[in-house]
GROMACS .gro file of C-alpha atoms in nm:
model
  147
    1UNK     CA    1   9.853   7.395  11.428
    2UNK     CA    2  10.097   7.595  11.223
    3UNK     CA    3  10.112   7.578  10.830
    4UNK     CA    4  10.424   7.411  10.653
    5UNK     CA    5  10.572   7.567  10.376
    6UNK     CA    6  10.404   7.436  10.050
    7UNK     CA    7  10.729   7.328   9.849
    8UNK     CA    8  10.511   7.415   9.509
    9UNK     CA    9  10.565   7.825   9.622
   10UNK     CA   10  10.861   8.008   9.534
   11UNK     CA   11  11.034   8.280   9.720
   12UNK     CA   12  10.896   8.630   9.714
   13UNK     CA   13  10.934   8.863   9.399
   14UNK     CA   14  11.101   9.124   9.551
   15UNK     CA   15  11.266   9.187   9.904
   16UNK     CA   16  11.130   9.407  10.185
   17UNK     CA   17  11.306   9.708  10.066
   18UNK     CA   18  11.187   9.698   9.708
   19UNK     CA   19  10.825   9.605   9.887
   20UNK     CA   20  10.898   9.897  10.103
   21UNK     CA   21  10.986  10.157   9.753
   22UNK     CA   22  10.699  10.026   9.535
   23UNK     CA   23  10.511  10.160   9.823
   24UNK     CA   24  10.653  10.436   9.873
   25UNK     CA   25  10.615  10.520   9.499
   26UNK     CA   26  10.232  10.432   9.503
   27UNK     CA   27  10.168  10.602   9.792
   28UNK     CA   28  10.414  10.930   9.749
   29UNK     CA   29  10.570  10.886  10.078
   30UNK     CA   30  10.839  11.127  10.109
   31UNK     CA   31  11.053  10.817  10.301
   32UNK     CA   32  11.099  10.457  10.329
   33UNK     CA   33  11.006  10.476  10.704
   34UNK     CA   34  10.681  10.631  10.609
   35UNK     CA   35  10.590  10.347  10.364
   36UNK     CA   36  10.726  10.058  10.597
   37UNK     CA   37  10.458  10.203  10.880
   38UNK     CA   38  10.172  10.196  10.589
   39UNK     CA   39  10.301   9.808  10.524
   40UNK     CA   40  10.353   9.723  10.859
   41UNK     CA   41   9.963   9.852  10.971
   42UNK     CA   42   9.770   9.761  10.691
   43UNK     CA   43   9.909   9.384  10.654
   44UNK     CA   44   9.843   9.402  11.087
   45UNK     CA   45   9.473   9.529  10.952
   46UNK     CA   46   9.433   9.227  10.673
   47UNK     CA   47   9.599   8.954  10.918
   48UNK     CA   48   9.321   9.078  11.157
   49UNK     CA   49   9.065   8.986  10.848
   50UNK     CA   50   9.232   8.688  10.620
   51UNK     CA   51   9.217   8.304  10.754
   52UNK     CA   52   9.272   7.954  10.598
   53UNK     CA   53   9.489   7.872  10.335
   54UNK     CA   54   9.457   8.191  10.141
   55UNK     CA   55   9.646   8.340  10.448
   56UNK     CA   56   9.908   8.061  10.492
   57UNK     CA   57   9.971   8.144  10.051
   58UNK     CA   58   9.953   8.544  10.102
   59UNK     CA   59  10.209   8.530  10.403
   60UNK     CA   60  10.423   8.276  10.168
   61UNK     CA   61  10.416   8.531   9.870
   62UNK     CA   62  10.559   8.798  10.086
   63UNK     CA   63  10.875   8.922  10.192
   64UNK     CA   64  10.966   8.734  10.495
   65UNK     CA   65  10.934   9.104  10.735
   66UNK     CA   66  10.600   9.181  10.577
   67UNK     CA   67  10.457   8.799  10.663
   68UNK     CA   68  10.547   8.843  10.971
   69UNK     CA   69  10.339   9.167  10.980
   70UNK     CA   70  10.050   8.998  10.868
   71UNK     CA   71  10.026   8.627  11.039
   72UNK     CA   72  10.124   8.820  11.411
   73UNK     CA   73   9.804   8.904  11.440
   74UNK     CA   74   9.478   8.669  11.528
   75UNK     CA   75   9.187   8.684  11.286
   76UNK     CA   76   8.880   8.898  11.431
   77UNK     CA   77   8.579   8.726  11.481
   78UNK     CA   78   8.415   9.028  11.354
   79UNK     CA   79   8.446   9.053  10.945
   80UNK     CA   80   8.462   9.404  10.817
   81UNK     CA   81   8.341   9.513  10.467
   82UNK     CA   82   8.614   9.756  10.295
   83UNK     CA   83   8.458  10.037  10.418
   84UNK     CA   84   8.476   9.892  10.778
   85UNK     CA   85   8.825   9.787  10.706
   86UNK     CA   86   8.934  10.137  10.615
   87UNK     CA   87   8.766  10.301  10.898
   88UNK     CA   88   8.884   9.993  11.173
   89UNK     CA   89   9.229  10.114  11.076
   90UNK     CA   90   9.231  10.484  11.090
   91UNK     CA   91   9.120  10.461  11.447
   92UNK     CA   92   9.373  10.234  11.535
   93UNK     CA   93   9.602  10.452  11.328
   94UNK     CA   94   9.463  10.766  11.480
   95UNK     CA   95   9.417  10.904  11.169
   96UNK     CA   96   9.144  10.985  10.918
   97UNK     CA   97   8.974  10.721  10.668
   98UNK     CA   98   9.114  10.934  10.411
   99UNK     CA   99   9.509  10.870  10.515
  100UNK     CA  100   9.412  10.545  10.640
  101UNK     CA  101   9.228  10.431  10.266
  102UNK     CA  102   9.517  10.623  10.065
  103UNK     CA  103   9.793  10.377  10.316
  104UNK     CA  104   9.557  10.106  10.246
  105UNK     CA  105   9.565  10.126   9.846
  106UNK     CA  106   9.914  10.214   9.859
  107UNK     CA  107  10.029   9.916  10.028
  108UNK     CA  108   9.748   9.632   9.926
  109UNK     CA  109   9.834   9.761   9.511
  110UNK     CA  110  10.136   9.601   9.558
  111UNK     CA  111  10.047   9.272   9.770
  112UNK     CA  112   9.809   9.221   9.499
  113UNK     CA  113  10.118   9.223   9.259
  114UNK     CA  114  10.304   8.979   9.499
  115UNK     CA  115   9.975   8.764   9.519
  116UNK     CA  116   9.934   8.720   9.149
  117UNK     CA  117   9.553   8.703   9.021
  118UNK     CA  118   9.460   8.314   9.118
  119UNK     CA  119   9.560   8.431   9.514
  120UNK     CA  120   9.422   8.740   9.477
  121UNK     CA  121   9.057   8.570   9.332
  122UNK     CA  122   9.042   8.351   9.649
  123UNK     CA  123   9.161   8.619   9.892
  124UNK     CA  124   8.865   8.833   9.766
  125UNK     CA  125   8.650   8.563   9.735
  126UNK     CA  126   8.672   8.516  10.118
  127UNK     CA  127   8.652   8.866  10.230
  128UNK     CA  128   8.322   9.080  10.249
  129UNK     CA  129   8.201   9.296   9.967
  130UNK     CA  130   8.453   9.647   9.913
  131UNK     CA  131   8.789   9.498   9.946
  132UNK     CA  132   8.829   9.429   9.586
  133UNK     CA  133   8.883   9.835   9.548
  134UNK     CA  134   9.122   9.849   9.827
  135UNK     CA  135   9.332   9.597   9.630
  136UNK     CA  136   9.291   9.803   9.323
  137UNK     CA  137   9.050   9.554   9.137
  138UNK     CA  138   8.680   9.633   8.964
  139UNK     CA  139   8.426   9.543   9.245
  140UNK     CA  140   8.188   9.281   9.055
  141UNK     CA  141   7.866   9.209   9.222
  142UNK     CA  142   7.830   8.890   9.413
  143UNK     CA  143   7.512   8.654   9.292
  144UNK     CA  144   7.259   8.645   9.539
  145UNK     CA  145   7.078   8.391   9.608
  146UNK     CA  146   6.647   8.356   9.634
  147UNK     CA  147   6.568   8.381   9.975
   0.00000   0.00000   0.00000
């Protein structure tokens, strides 16, 4: 079943190309080719991770290029914490966790601009404990319950 567009959303805030040089500027990537490869693999990371509606509302607050970079790719039945997110992707990447969680905060700084802070509470919400870092946010501890 694919999602419908929810007519309450509006478009994106900002096009692929100024996605592309906020990255670039968070990151320090000496080009825009540089930054669109950090977007295009870390939203192909966090598709791999994200499901439900909080998915269907991320991939409608971004640029049309970067949505597609996120909803190509079928969630993993596997969830990663952060630290297995970061790690997941610099082997894919071929790179080291440190590139891969400098790309990582780079890019995910300014989807949780894009996302705004009720989307970016349910995205987090959803995901296992250390991605609230990635996206730049404190980490607050999760209750636990009594076992």
């Amino acid at each position: 079943m694919y999602a419908q567009p929810r007519p309450e959303q509006a478009r994106p805030a900002m096009t692929f190309e100024q996605m592309l040089e906020r990255v670039r500027h968070e990151g320090a990537h000496p080009t825009l080719e540089r930054a669109e490869e950090a977007v295009r693999t870390v939203l192909a990371a966090l598709g791999r991770q994200i499901t439900g509606d909080e998915r269907v509302d991320l991939a409608q607050a971004l640029p049309v290029e970067a949505a597609l970079a996120l909803t190509a790719q079928i969630p993993d039945t596997e969830r990663l914490t952060g630290w297995g997110f970061v790690k997941d992707l610099a082997t894919r990447t071929n790179t080291s966790p440190a590139v891969a969680r400098w790309d990582t905060g780079a890019v995910l700084a300014v989807v949780a601009r894009l996302a705004g802070p009720d989307l970016l509470a349910r995205i987090l919400q959803r995901l296992p404990d250390g991605y609230a870092l990635l996206f730049g946010q404190a980490e607050l501890c999760r209750p636990r319950t009594a076992a």
